[in-house]
Amino acid sequence: EVDYSVNQLQDAAIYYQEQANALADQVQRDGSGNVRYPGFAELNAMADSGFRSLTYNSHFSVFAGDNSPVKQLQMPETFMPAGQMGLFVPITGEASVDPRIPDVCMPFAISQQLSLRRAITQVRDSYFAAFLSCTANESAEYQYTGYLMAYIYCCNELEGLSGSSVDTVLAQLSSTESAGVKHDKALYHDFFGSYTEADENNVCDLLVSWHIQTVVLPSLAVEESHFDPYDESQVDLSDIVSGRSR
């Protein structure tokens, strides 16, 4: 379990919201504000981009694997456990998603199932892997969904805490959501309610840790100053008789 403060959780939520806000207007929407993503088959084909980037550009071999299309589950009301986006059958390698989930969640659901197929079997790890592959994808649809889901999970974690200060944080976050993010977040909660398997398995621990390691710490790093013997401004020659005067 990752130990982090409420402030660090808030900072992560702010970062993910900022990314989602910026991308929310880059995806197509209909007159009701719902995203207009490509069809299921095309989304399937697009998923490989993120996994290939993580494998060949970031050199994470765990993301290499089978990119066979994910299926749409038949009779999801019979087979789907509450709160899950998809169903993976390890013995056959079959990966499927619930076709009833909001369209905005579909790229994330596909990526999560492809992560399970790569033997990233812990639920929280597969959701975190889905976030990484979505945000590494070249398409705005996948990137937006990745950051949106990360933001939602951080908000859900904050909502599980108590105290007036947390309520203030949540109110501040809500006030800075773009119209698209607010609309899509509401669709998510309308479908999943208060339960998601990812939240119960602490995916937020990994999201906050990732934010600290890849965003916060690099911003605090101070560039090391190297001595250059040819730079006269770095050499004091005032006490040397033959030294060059400045």
JSON list of C-alpha atoms in Angstrom, two decimals:
[
{"chain": "A", "resi": 1, "resn": "GLU", "atom": "CA", "xyz": [0.00, 0.00, 0.00]},
{"chain": "A", "resi": 2, "resn": "VAL", "atom": "CA", "xyz": [1.31, 3.42, -0.96]},
{"chain": "A", "resi": 3, "resn": "ASP", "atom": "CA", "xyz": [1.37, 6.02, 1.81]},
{"chain": "A", "resi": 4, "resn": "TYR", "atom": "CA", "xyz": [0.39, 9.47, 0.56]},
{"chain": "A", "resi": 5, "resn": "SER", "atom": "CA", "xyz": [-1.25, 12.57, 1.97]},
{"chain": "A", "resi": 6, "resn": "VAL", "atom": "CA", "xyz": [-4.58, 14.15, 1.07]},
{"chain": "A", "resi": 7, "resn": "ASN", "atom": "CA", "xyz": [-2.66, 17.02, -0.50]},
{"chain": "A", "resi": 8, "resn": "GLN", "atom": "CA", "xyz": [-0.76, 14.62, -2.75]},
{"chain": "A", "resi": 9, "resn": "LEU", "atom": "CA", "xyz": [-4.04, 12.96, -3.74]},
{"chain": "A", "resi": 10, "resn": "GLN", "atom": "CA", "xyz": [-5.52, 16.38, -4.46]},
{"chain": "A", "resi": 11, "resn": "ASP", "atom": "CA", "xyz": [-2.51, 17.39, -6.56]},
{"chain": "A", "resi": 12, "resn": "ALA", "atom": "CA", "xyz": [-2.83, 14.18, -8.58]},
{"chain": "A", "resi": 13, "resn": "ALA", "atom": "CA", "xyz": [-6.54, 14.81, -9.13]},
{"chain": "A", "resi": 14, "resn": "ILE", "atom": "CA", "xyz": [-5.82, 18.37, -10.28]},
{"chain": "A", "resi": 15, "resn": "TYR", "atom": "CA", "xyz": [-3.20, 17.14, -12.74]},
{"chain": "A", "resi": 16, "resn": "TYR", "atom": "CA", "xyz": [-5.44, 14.44, -14.21]},
{"chain": "A", "resi": 17, "resn": "GLN", "atom": "CA", "xyz": [-8.32, 16.88, -14.45]},
{"chain": "A", "resi": 18, "resn": "GLU", "atom": "CA", "xyz": [-6.17, 19.42, -16.29]},
{"chain": "A", "resi": 19, "resn": "GLN", "atom": "CA", "xyz": [-5.17, 16.81, -18.85]},
{"chain": "A", "resi": 20, "resn": "ALA", "atom": "CA", "xyz": [-8.76, 15.63, -19.28]},
{"chain": "A", "resi": 21, "resn": "ASN", "atom": "CA", "xyz": [-10.04, 19.20, -19.57]},
{"chain": "A", "resi": 22, "resn": "ALA", "atom": "CA", "xyz": [-7.55, 19.92, -22.36]},
{"chain": "A", "resi": 23, "resn": "LEU", "atom": "CA", "xyz": [-8.49, 16.77, -24.27]},
{"chain": "A", "resi": 24, "resn": "ALA", "atom": "CA", "xyz": [-12.26, 16.93, -23.72]},
{"chain": "A", "resi": 25, "resn": "ASP", "atom": "CA", "xyz": [-12.71, 19.41, -26.58]},
{"chain": "A", "resi": 26, "resn": "GLN", "atom": "CA", "xyz": [-10.50, 17.40, -28.94]},
{"chain": "A", "resi": 27, "resn": "VAL", "atom": "CA", "xyz": [-12.94, 14.49, -29.19]},
{"chain": "A", "resi": 28, "resn": "GLN", "atom": "CA", "xyz": [-16.09, 14.65, -31.28]},
{"chain": "A", "resi": 29, "resn": "ARG", "atom": "CA", "xyz": [-19.45, 14.97, -29.53]},
{"chain": "A", "resi": 30, "resn": "ASP", "atom": "CA", "xyz": [-23.08, 14.89, -30.59]},
{"chain": "A", "resi": 31, "resn": "GLY", "atom": "CA", "xyz": [-25.71, 17.51, -29.88]},
{"chain": "A", "resi": 32, "resn": "SER", "atom": "CA", "xyz": [-26.31, 16.08, -26.41]},
{"chain": "A", "resi": 33, "resn": "GLY", "atom": "CA", "xyz": [-22.65, 16.33, -25.45]},
{"chain": "A", "resi": 34, "resn": "ASN", "atom": "CA", "xyz": [-21.96, 12.59, -25.67]},
{"chain": "A", "resi": 35, "resn": "VAL", "atom": "CA", "xyz": [-18.65, 11.54, -27.22]},
{"chain": "A", "resi": 36, "resn": "ARG", "atom": "CA", "xyz": [-18.78, 10.23, -30.78]},
{"chain": "A", "resi": 37, "resn": "TYR", "atom": "CA", "xyz": [-15.98, 7.68, -30.79]},
{"chain": "A", "resi": 38, "resn": "PRO", "atom": "CA", "xyz": [-15.21, 5.39, -33.73]},
{"chain": "A", "resi": 39, "resn": "GLY", "atom": "CA", "xyz": [-17.03, 2.06, -33.89]},
{"chain": "A", "resi": 40, "resn": "PHE", "atom": "CA", "xyz": [-16.08, -0.85, -31.67]},
{"chain": "A", "resi": 41, "resn": "ALA", "atom": "CA", "xyz": [-13.97, -2.60, -34.32]},
{"chain": "A", "resi": 42, "resn": "GLU", "atom": "CA", "xyz": [-12.00, 0.57, -35.04]},
{"chain": "A", "resi": 43, "resn": "LEU", "atom": "CA", "xyz": [-11.43, 1.25, -31.33]},
{"chain": "A", "resi": 44, "resn": "ASN", "atom": "CA", "xyz": [-10.11, -2.29, -31.04]},
{"chain": "A", "resi": 45, "resn": "ALA", "atom": "CA", "xyz": [-7.62, -1.66, -33.83]},
{"chain": "A", "resi": 46, "resn": "MET", "atom": "CA", "xyz": [-6.52, 1.63, -32.26]},
{"chain": "A", "resi": 47, "resn": "ALA", "atom": "CA", "xyz": [-5.68, 0.03, -28.89]},
{"chain": "A", "resi": 48, "resn": "ASP", "atom": "CA", "xyz": [-2.40, -1.43, -30.16]},
{"chain": "A", "resi": 49, "resn": "SER", "atom": "CA", "xyz": [-0.84, 2.04, -30.48]},
{"chain": "A", "resi": 50, "resn": "GLY", "atom": "CA", "xyz": [-0.51, 2.57, -26.74]},
{"chain": "A", "resi": 51, "resn": "PHE", "atom": "CA", "xyz": [0.86, -0.89, -26.00]},
{"chain": "A", "resi": 52, "resn": "ARG", "atom": "CA", "xyz": [3.39, -0.63, -28.82]},
{"chain": "A", "resi": 53, "resn": "SER", "atom": "CA", "xyz": [4.58, 2.76, -27.55]},
{"chain": "A", "resi": 54, "resn": "LEU", "atom": "CA", "xyz": [5.06, 1.41, -24.03]},
{"chain": "A", "resi": 55, "resn": "THR", "atom": "CA", "xyz": [6.88, -1.63, -25.38]},
{"chain": "A", "resi": 56, "resn": "TYR", "atom": "CA", "xyz": [9.17, -0.12, -28.02]},
{"chain": "A", "resi": 57, "resn": "ASN", "atom": "CA", "xyz": [9.51, 3.53, -26.97]},
{"chain": "A", "resi": 58, "resn": "SER", "atom": "CA", "xyz": [9.45, 3.16, -23.17]},
{"chain": "A", "resi": 59, "resn": "HIS", "atom": "CA", "xyz": [11.00, -0.35, -23.23]},
{"chain": "A", "resi": 60, "resn": "PHE", "atom": "CA", "xyz": [8.48, -2.00, -20.89]},
{"chain": "A", "resi": 61, "resn": "SER", "atom": "CA", "xyz": [8.45, -5.57, -22.15]},
{"chain": "A", "resi": 62, "resn": "VAL", "atom": "CA", "xyz": [5.45, -6.49, -19.98]},
{"chain": "A", "resi": 63, "resn": "PHE", "atom": "CA", "xyz": [3.22, -4.60, -22.43]},
{"chain": "A", "resi": 64, "resn": "ALA", "atom": "CA", "xyz": [4.20, -6.76, -25.40]},
{"chain": "A", "resi": 65, "resn": "GLY", "atom": "CA", "xyz": [1.65, -9.43, -26.22]},
{"chain": "A", "resi": 66, "resn": "ASP", "atom": "CA", "xyz": [-1.46, -10.53, -28.06]},
{"chain": "A", "resi": 67, "resn": "ASN", "atom": "CA", "xyz": [-3.49, -7.72, -29.60]},
{"chain": "A", "resi": 68, "resn": "SER", "atom": "CA", "xyz": [-6.31, -9.88, -30.91]},
{"chain": "A", "resi": 69, "resn": "PRO", "atom": "CA", "xyz": [-9.57, -7.94, -30.84]},
{"chain": "A", "resi": 70, "resn": "VAL", "atom": "CA", "xyz": [-11.54, -7.77, -27.63]},
{"chain": "A", "resi": 71, "resn": "LYS", "atom": "CA", "xyz": [-15.10, -9.06, -27.90]},
{"chain": "A", "resi": 72, "resn": "GLN", "atom": "CA", "xyz": [-18.40, -7.53, -26.88]},
{"chain": "A", "resi": 73, "resn": "LEU", "atom": "CA", "xyz": [-19.93, -9.79, -24.25]},
{"chain": "A", "resi": 74, "resn": "GLN", "atom": "CA", "xyz": [-23.24, -11.38, -25.10]},
{"chain": "A", "resi": 75, "resn": "MET", "atom": "CA", "xyz": [-25.90, -11.32, -22.35]},
{"chain": "A", "resi": 76, "resn": "PRO", "atom": "CA", "xyz": [-23.78, -9.11, -20.06]},
{"chain": "A", "resi": 77, "resn": "GLU", "atom": "CA", "xyz": [-26.60, -8.91, -17.53]},
{"chain": "A", "resi": 78, "resn": "THR", "atom": "CA", "xyz": [-26.08, -12.64, -16.92]},
{"chain": "A", "resi": 79, "resn": "PHE", "atom": "CA", "xyz": [-22.28, -12.85, -16.83]},
{"chain": "A", "resi": 80, "resn": "MET", "atom": "CA", "xyz": [-21.05, -9.45, -15.65]},
{"chain": "A", "resi": 81, "resn": "PRO", "atom": "CA", "xyz": [-20.23, -8.98, -11.95]},
{"chain": "A", "resi": 82, "resn": "ALA", "atom": "CA", "xyz": [-21.32, -5.64, -10.50]},
{"chain": "A", "resi": 83, "resn": "GLY", "atom": "CA", "xyz": [-19.09, -2.69, -11.27]},
{"chain": "A", "resi": 84, "resn": "GLN", "atom": "CA", "xyz": [-16.81, -4.32, -13.82]},
{"chain": "A", "resi": 85, "resn": "MET", "atom": "CA", "xyz": [-16.24, -3.13, -17.37]},
{"chain": "A", "resi": 86, "resn": "GLY", "atom": "CA", "xyz": [-15.38, -6.50, -18.87]},
{"chain": "A", "resi": 87, "resn": "LEU", "atom": "CA", "xyz": [-14.81, -10.20, -18.36]},
{"chain": "A", "resi": 88, "resn": "PHE", "atom": "CA", "xyz": [-11.59, -12.13, -18.97]},
{"chain": "A", "resi": 89, "resn": "VAL", "atom": "CA", "xyz": [-11.41, -15.94, -19.18]},
{"chain": "A", "resi": 90, "resn": "PRO", "atom": "CA", "xyz": [-7.80, -16.97, -18.38]},
{"chain": "A", "resi": 91, "resn": "ILE", "atom": "CA", "xyz": [-8.08, -20.57, -19.59]},
{"chain": "A", "resi": 92, "resn": "THR", "atom": "CA", "xyz": [-9.00, -19.49, -23.12]},
{"chain": "A", "resi": 93, "resn": "GLY", "atom": "CA", "xyz": [-7.54, -15.97, -23.19]},
{"chain": "A", "resi": 94, "resn": "GLU", "atom": "CA", "xyz": [-10.91, -14.55, -24.22]},
{"chain": "A", "resi": 95, "resn": "ALA", "atom": "CA", "xyz": [-11.30, -10.88, -23.36]},
{"chain": "A", "resi": 96, "resn": "SER", "atom": "CA", "xyz": [-14.65, -9.13, -23.57]},
{"chain": "A", "resi": 97, "resn": "VAL", "atom": "CA", "xyz": [-16.24, -5.85, -22.53]},
{"chain": "A", "resi": 98, "resn": "ASP", "atom": "CA", "xyz": [-19.72, -4.95, -21.45]},
{"chain": "A", "resi": 99, "resn": "PRO", "atom": "CA", "xyz": [-21.33, -3.21, -24.46]},
{"chain": "A", "resi": 100, "resn": "ARG", "atom": "CA", "xyz": [-23.67, -1.31, -22.13]},
{"chain": "A", "resi": 101, "resn": "ILE", "atom": "CA", "xyz": [-20.96, 0.86, -20.54]},
{"chain": "A", "resi": 102, "resn": "PRO", "atom": "CA", "xyz": [-20.84, 4.53, -21.56]},
{"chain": "A", "resi": 103, "resn": "ASP", "atom": "CA", "xyz": [-19.04, 5.06, -24.88]},
{"chain": "A", "resi": 104, "resn": "VAL", "atom": "CA", "xyz": [-16.50, 7.32, -23.19]},
{"chain": "A", "resi": 105, "resn": "CYS", "atom": "CA", "xyz": [-15.32, 4.37, -21.05]},
{"chain": "A", "resi": 106, "resn": "MET", "atom": "CA", "xyz": [-14.88, 1.93, -23.95]},
{"chain": "A", "resi": 107, "resn": "PRO", "atom": "CA", "xyz": [-11.20, 2.63, -24.82]},
{"chain": "A", "resi": 108, "resn": "PHE", "atom": "CA", "xyz": [-10.27, 2.16, -21.17]},
{"chain": "A", "resi": 109, "resn": "ALA", "atom": "CA", "xyz": [-12.28, -1.07, -20.93]},
{"chain": "A", "resi": 110, "resn": "ILE", "atom": "CA", "xyz": [-10.60, -2.47, -24.05]},
{"chain": "A", "resi": 111, "resn": "SER", "atom": "CA", "xyz": [-7.16, -1.56, -22.72]},
{"chain": "A", "resi": 112, "resn": "GLN", "atom": "CA", "xyz": [-7.89, -3.12, -19.33]},
{"chain": "A", "resi": 113, "resn": "GLN", "atom": "CA", "xyz": [-8.90, -6.40, -20.95]},
{"chain": "A", "resi": 114, "resn": "LEU", "atom": "CA", "xyz": [-5.79, -6.40, -23.14]},
{"chain": "A", "resi": 115, "resn": "SER", "atom": "CA", "xyz": [-3.73, -5.83, -19.98]},
{"chain": "A", "resi": 116, "resn": "LEU", "atom": "CA", "xyz": [-5.30, -8.90, -18.35]},
{"chain": "A", "resi": 117, "resn": "ARG", "atom": "CA", "xyz": [-4.44, -10.90, -21.46]},
{"chain": "A", "resi": 118, "resn": "ARG", "atom": "CA", "xyz": [-0.81, -9.84, -20.93]},
{"chain": "A", "resi": 119, "resn": "ALA", "atom": "CA", "xyz": [-0.89, -11.56, -17.54]},
{"chain": "A", "resi": 120, "resn": "ILE", "atom": "CA", "xyz": [-1.21, -8.30, -15.60]},
{"chain": "A", "resi": 121, "resn": "THR", "atom": "CA", "xyz": [-3.70, -10.14, -13.46]},
{"chain": "A", "resi": 122, "resn": "GLN", "atom": "CA", "xyz": [-4.11, -8.04, -10.32]},
{"chain": "A", "resi": 123, "resn": "VAL", "atom": "CA", "xyz": [-7.21, -5.92, -10.85]},
{"chain": "A", "resi": 124, "resn": "ARG", "atom": "CA", "xyz": [-5.64, -2.66, -9.72]},
{"chain": "A", "resi": 125, "resn": "ASP", "atom": "CA", "xyz": [-2.57, -3.35, -11.87]},
{"chain": "A", "resi": 126, "resn": "SER", "atom": "CA", "xyz": [-4.67, -4.01, -14.96]},
{"chain": "A", "resi": 127, "resn": "TYR", "atom": "CA", "xyz": [-6.54, -0.75, -14.46]},
{"chain": "A", "resi": 128, "resn": "PHE", "atom": "CA", "xyz": [-3.28, 1.13, -14.00]},
{"chain": "A", "resi": 129, "resn": "ALA", "atom": "CA", "xyz": [-1.86, -0.56, -17.10]},
{"chain": "A", "resi": 130, "resn": "ALA", "atom": "CA", "xyz": [-4.99, 0.55, -18.97]},
{"chain": "A", "resi": 131, "resn": "PHE", "atom": "CA", "xyz": [-4.30, 4.13, -17.88]},
{"chain": "A", "resi": 132, "resn": "LEU", "atom": "CA", "xyz": [-0.70, 3.92, -19.09]},
{"chain": "A", "resi": 133, "resn": "SER", "atom": "CA", "xyz": [-1.62, 2.41, -22.45]},
{"chain": "A", "resi": 134, "resn": "CYS", "atom": "CA", "xyz": [-4.45, 4.88, -23.02]},
{"chain": "A", "resi": 135, "resn": "THR", "atom": "CA", "xyz": [-2.29, 7.92, -22.30]},
{"chain": "A", "resi": 136, "resn": "ALA", "atom": "CA", "xyz": [0.53, 6.51, -24.46]},
{"chain": "A", "resi": 137, "resn": "ASN", "atom": "CA", "xyz": [-1.88, 6.02, -27.37]},
{"chain": "A", "resi": 138, "resn": "GLU", "atom": "CA", "xyz": [-1.60, 8.36, -30.36]},
{"chain": "A", "resi": 139, "resn": "SER", "atom": "CA", "xyz": [-5.37, 8.95, -30.51]},
{"chain": "A", "resi": 140, "resn": "ALA", "atom": "CA", "xyz": [-7.11, 11.71, -28.58]},
{"chain": "A", "resi": 141, "resn": "GLU", "atom": "CA", "xyz": [-9.98, 9.34, -27.78]},
{"chain": "A", "resi": 142, "resn": "TYR", "atom": "CA", "xyz": [-7.76, 6.95, -25.84]},
{"chain": "A", "resi": 143, "resn": "GLN", "atom": "CA", "xyz": [-5.76, 9.72, -24.19]},
{"chain": "A", "resi": 144, "resn": "TYR", "atom": "CA", "xyz": [-8.88, 11.51, -23.03]},
{"chain": "A", "resi": 145, "resn": "THR", "atom": "CA", "xyz": [-10.48, 8.38, -21.61]},
{"chain": "A", "resi": 146, "resn": "GLY", "atom": "CA", "xyz": [-7.26, 7.48, -19.78]},
{"chain": "A", "resi": 147, "resn": "TYR", "atom": "CA", "xyz": [-6.96, 10.83, -18.02]},
{"chain": "A", "resi": 148, "resn": "LEU", "atom": "CA", "xyz": [-10.71, 11.03, -17.39]},
{"chain": "A", "resi": 149, "resn": "MET", "atom": "CA", "xyz": [-10.74, 7.66, -15.64]},
{"chain": "A", "resi": 150, "resn": "ALA", "atom": "CA", "xyz": [-7.66, 8.55, -13.58]},
{"chain": "A", "resi": 151, "resn": "TYR", "atom": "CA", "xyz": [-9.38, 11.76, -12.48]},
{"chain": "A", "resi": 152, "resn": "ILE", "atom": "CA", "xyz": [-12.58, 9.91, -11.59]},
{"chain": "A", "resi": 153, "resn": "TYR", "atom": "CA", "xyz": [-10.70, 7.35, -9.51]},
{"chain": "A", "resi": 154, "resn": "CYS", "atom": "CA", "xyz": [-8.90, 10.10, -7.59]},
{"chain": "A", "resi": 155, "resn": "CYS", "atom": "CA", "xyz": [-12.22, 11.84, -6.92]},
{"chain": "A", "resi": 156, "resn": "ASN", "atom": "CA", "xyz": [-13.77, 8.57, -5.77]},
{"chain": "A", "resi": 157, "resn": "GLU", "atom": "CA", "xyz": [-10.88, 8.09, -3.36]},
{"chain": "A", "resi": 158, "resn": "LEU", "atom": "CA", "xyz": [-11.37, 11.60, -2.00]},
{"chain": "A", "resi": 159, "resn": "GLU", "atom": "CA", "xyz": [-15.09, 10.98, -1.57]},
{"chain": "A", "resi": 160, "resn": "GLY", "atom": "CA", "xyz": [-14.25, 7.97, 0.58]},
{"chain": "A", "resi": 161, "resn": "LEU", "atom": "CA", "xyz": [-12.48, 10.23, 3.05]},
{"chain": "A", "resi": 162, "resn": "SER", "atom": "CA", "xyz": [-14.20, 12.41, 5.62]},
{"chain": "A", "resi": 163, "resn": "GLY", "atom": "CA", "xyz": [-13.83, 15.97, 6.83]},
{"chain": "A", "resi": 164, "resn": "SER", "atom": "CA", "xyz": [-14.75, 19.48, 5.81]},
{"chain": "A", "resi": 165, "resn": "SER", "atom": "CA", "xyz": [-11.37, 20.03, 4.18]},
{"chain": "A", "resi": 166, "resn": "VAL", "atom": "CA", "xyz": [-11.99, 17.10, 1.82]},
{"chain": "A", "resi": 167, "resn": "ASP", "atom": "CA", "xyz": [-15.44, 18.47, 0.97]},
{"chain": "A", "resi": 168, "resn": "THR", "atom": "CA", "xyz": [-13.79, 21.78, 0.12]},
{"chain": "A", "resi": 169, "resn": "VAL", "atom": "CA", "xyz": [-11.28, 20.03, -2.14]},
{"chain": "A", "resi": 170, "resn": "LEU", "atom": "CA", "xyz": [-14.04, 18.16, -3.96]},
{"chain": "A", "resi": 171, "resn": "ALA", "atom": "CA", "xyz": [-16.02, 21.37, -4.43]},
{"chain": "A", "resi": 172, "resn": "GLN", "atom": "CA", "xyz": [-12.96, 23.10, -5.87]},
{"chain": "A", "resi": 173, "resn": "LEU", "atom": "CA", "xyz": [-12.31, 20.21, -8.25]},
{"chain": "A", "resi": 174, "resn": "SER", "atom": "CA", "xyz": [-15.93, 20.22, -9.41]},
{"chain": "A", "resi": 175, "resn": "SER", "atom": "CA", "xyz": [-15.79, 23.96, -10.10]},
{"chain": "A", "resi": 176, "resn": "THR", "atom": "CA", "xyz": [-12.85, 23.57, -12.49]},
{"chain": "A", "resi": 177, "resn": "GLU", "atom": "CA", "xyz": [-14.18, 20.64, -14.52]},
{"chain": "A", "resi": 178, "resn": "SER", "atom": "CA", "xyz": [-14.80, 21.45, -18.17]},
{"chain": "A", "resi": 179, "resn": "ALA", "atom": "CA", "xyz": [-18.31, 20.91, -19.50]},
{"chain": "A", "resi": 180, "resn": "GLY", "atom": "CA", "xyz": [-17.20, 17.74, -21.30]},
{"chain": "A", "resi": 181, "resn": "VAL", "atom": "CA", "xyz": [-15.49, 16.25, -18.24]},
{"chain": "A", "resi": 182, "resn": "LYS", "atom": "CA", "xyz": [-18.47, 17.05, -16.03]},
{"chain": "A", "resi": 183, "resn": "HIS", "atom": "CA", "xyz": [-20.85, 15.45, -18.53]},
{"chain": "A", "resi": 184, "resn": "ASP", "atom": "CA", "xyz": [-18.77, 12.29, -18.96]},
{"chain": "A", "resi": 185, "resn": "LYS", "atom": "CA", "xyz": [-18.11, 11.94, -15.24]},
{"chain": "A", "resi": 186, "resn": "ALA", "atom": "CA", "xyz": [-21.87, 12.04, -14.63]},
{"chain": "A", "resi": 187, "resn": "LEU", "atom": "CA", "xyz": [-22.41, 9.31, -17.24]},
{"chain": "A", "resi": 188, "resn": "TYR", "atom": "CA", "xyz": [-19.81, 7.15, -15.51]},
{"chain": "A", "resi": 189, "resn": "HIS", "atom": "CA", "xyz": [-21.49, 7.51, -12.11]},
{"chain": "A", "resi": 190, "resn": "ASP", "atom": "CA", "xyz": [-24.97, 6.96, -13.58]},
{"chain": "A", "resi": 191, "resn": "PHE", "atom": "CA", "xyz": [-23.85, 3.59, -14.93]},
{"chain": "A", "resi": 192, "resn": "PHE", "atom": "CA", "xyz": [-21.49, 2.33, -12.24]},
{"chain": "A", "resi": 193, "resn": "GLY", "atom": "CA", "xyz": [-23.01, 3.99, -9.20]},
{"chain": "A", "resi": 194, "resn": "SER", "atom": "CA", "xyz": [-20.72, 4.08, -6.19]},
{"chain": "A", "resi": 195, "resn": "TYR", "atom": "CA", "xyz": [-19.02, 0.75, -6.87]},
{"chain": "A", "resi": 196, "resn": "THR", "atom": "CA", "xyz": [-16.06, -0.07, -9.07]},
{"chain": "A", "resi": 197, "resn": "GLU", "atom": "CA", "xyz": [-13.70, -2.97, -8.68]},
{"chain": "A", "resi": 198, "resn": "ALA", "atom": "CA", "xyz": [-10.75, -0.72, -9.46]},
{"chain": "A", "resi": 199, "resn": "ASP", "atom": "CA", "xyz": [-11.44, 1.58, -6.52]},
{"chain": "A", "resi": 200, "resn": "GLU", "atom": "CA", "xyz": [-11.69, -1.31, -4.08]},
{"chain": "A", "resi": 201, "resn": "ASN", "atom": "CA", "xyz": [-8.32, -2.60, -5.21]},
{"chain": "A", "resi": 202, "resn": "ASN", "atom": "CA", "xyz": [-6.49, 0.70, -4.64]},
{"chain": "A", "resi": 203, "resn": "VAL", "atom": "CA", "xyz": [-5.66, 1.67, -8.21]},
{"chain": "A", "resi": 204, "resn": "CYS", "atom": "CA", "xyz": [-5.51, 5.21, -6.85]},
{"chain": "A", "resi": 205, "resn": "ASP", "atom": "CA", "xyz": [-2.35, 4.25, -4.91]},
{"chain": "A", "resi": 206, "resn": "LEU", "atom": "CA", "xyz": [-0.60, 3.67, -8.22]},
{"chain": "A", "resi": 207, "resn": "LEU", "atom": "CA", "xyz": [-2.04, 6.77, -9.87]},
{"chain": "A", "resi": 208, "resn": "VAL", "atom": "CA", "xyz": [-0.84, 9.05, -7.06]},
{"chain": "A", "resi": 209, "resn": "SER", "atom": "CA", "xyz": [2.56, 7.34, -6.98]},
{"chain": "A", "resi": 210, "resn": "TRP", "atom": "CA", "xyz": [2.89, 7.75, -10.77]},
{"chain": "A", "resi": 211, "resn": "HIS", "atom": "CA", "xyz": [2.05, 11.44, -10.51]},
{"chain": "A", "resi": 212, "resn": "ILE", "atom": "CA", "xyz": [4.65, 11.98, -7.79]},
{"chain": "A", "resi": 213, "resn": "GLN", "atom": "CA", "xyz": [7.38, 10.12, -9.67]},
{"chain": "A", "resi": 214, "resn": "THR", "atom": "CA", "xyz": [6.78, 11.41, -13.19]},
{"chain": "A", "resi": 215, "resn": "VAL", "atom": "CA", "xyz": [5.37, 14.91, -12.64]},
{"chain": "A", "resi": 216, "resn": "VAL", "atom": "CA", "xyz": [6.19, 16.25, -9.16]},
{"chain": "A", "resi": 217, "resn": "LEU", "atom": "CA", "xyz": [9.75, 15.01, -8.58]},
{"chain": "A", "resi": 218, "resn": "PRO", "atom": "CA", "xyz": [11.11, 16.01, -12.02]},
{"chain": "A", "resi": 219, "resn": "SER", "atom": "CA", "xyz": [9.73, 19.52, -11.49]},
{"chain": "A", "resi": 220, "resn": "LEU", "atom": "CA", "xyz": [11.71, 19.80, -8.24]},
{"chain": "A", "resi": 221, "resn": "ALA", "atom": "CA", "xyz": [14.99, 18.61, -9.69]},
{"chain": "A", "resi": 222, "resn": "VAL", "atom": "CA", "xyz": [17.76, 21.19, -9.85]},
{"chain": "A", "resi": 223, "resn": "GLU", "atom": "CA", "xyz": [20.04, 20.99, -12.83]},
{"chain": "A", "resi": 224, "resn": "GLU", "atom": "CA", "xyz": [23.56, 20.19, -11.73]},
{"chain": "A", "resi": 225, "resn": "SER", "atom": "CA", "xyz": [26.09, 22.92, -12.50]},
{"chain": "A", "resi": 226, "resn": "HIS", "atom": "CA", "xyz": [29.24, 21.54, -14.17]},
{"chain": "A", "resi": 227, "resn": "PHE", "atom": "CA", "xyz": [32.60, 23.27, -14.00]},
{"chain": "A", "resi": 228, "resn": "ASP", "atom": "CA", "xyz": [33.84, 24.53, -17.35]},
{"chain": "A", "resi": 229, "resn": "PRO", "atom": "CA", "xyz": [37.56, 25.47, -17.23]},
{"chain": "A", "resi": 230, "resn": "TYR", "atom": "CA", "xyz": [37.16, 27.46, -20.43]},
{"chain": "A", "resi": 231, "resn": "ASP", "atom": "CA", "xyz": [34.42, 29.66, -18.97]},
{"chain": "A", "resi": 232, "resn": "GLU", "atom": "CA", "xyz": [36.21, 32.71, -17.50]},
{"chain": "A", "resi": 233, "resn": "SER", "atom": "CA", "xyz": [33.15, 33.56, -15.41]},
{"chain": "A", "resi": 234, "resn": "GLN", "atom": "CA", "xyz": [33.72, 30.33, -13.46]},
{"chain": "A", "resi": 235, "resn": "VAL", "atom": "CA", "xyz": [37.45, 30.93, -12.81]},
{"chain": "A", "resi": 236, "resn": "ASP", "atom": "CA", "xyz": [38.75, 33.55, -10.35]},
{"chain": "A", "resi": 237, "resn": "LEU", "atom": "CA", "xyz": [42.07, 34.87, -11.71]},
{"chain": "A", "resi": 238, "resn": "SER", "atom": "CA", "xyz": [42.17, 38.01, -9.57]},
{"chain": "A", "resi": 239, "resn": "ASP", "atom": "CA", "xyz": [44.99, 36.75, -7.33]},
{"chain": "A", "resi": 240, "resn": "ILE", "atom": "CA", "xyz": [47.13, 35.48, -10.19]},
{"chain": "A", "resi": 241, "resn": "VAL", "atom": "CA", "xyz": [49.62, 38.05, -11.49]},
{"chain": "A", "resi": 242, "resn": "SER", "atom": "CA", "xyz": [49.63, 36.64, -15.00]},
{"chain": "A", "resi": 243, "resn": "GLY", "atom": "CA", "xyz": [45.89, 36.12, -14.93]},
{"chain": "A", "resi": 244, "resn": "ARG", "atom": "CA", "xyz": [43.72, 37.81, -17.48]},
{"chain": "A", "resi": 245, "resn": "SER", "atom": "CA", "xyz": [42.04, 40.90, -16.05]},
{"chain": "A", "resi": 246, "resn": "ARG", "atom": "CA", "xyz": [38.26, 41.21, -16.22]}
]
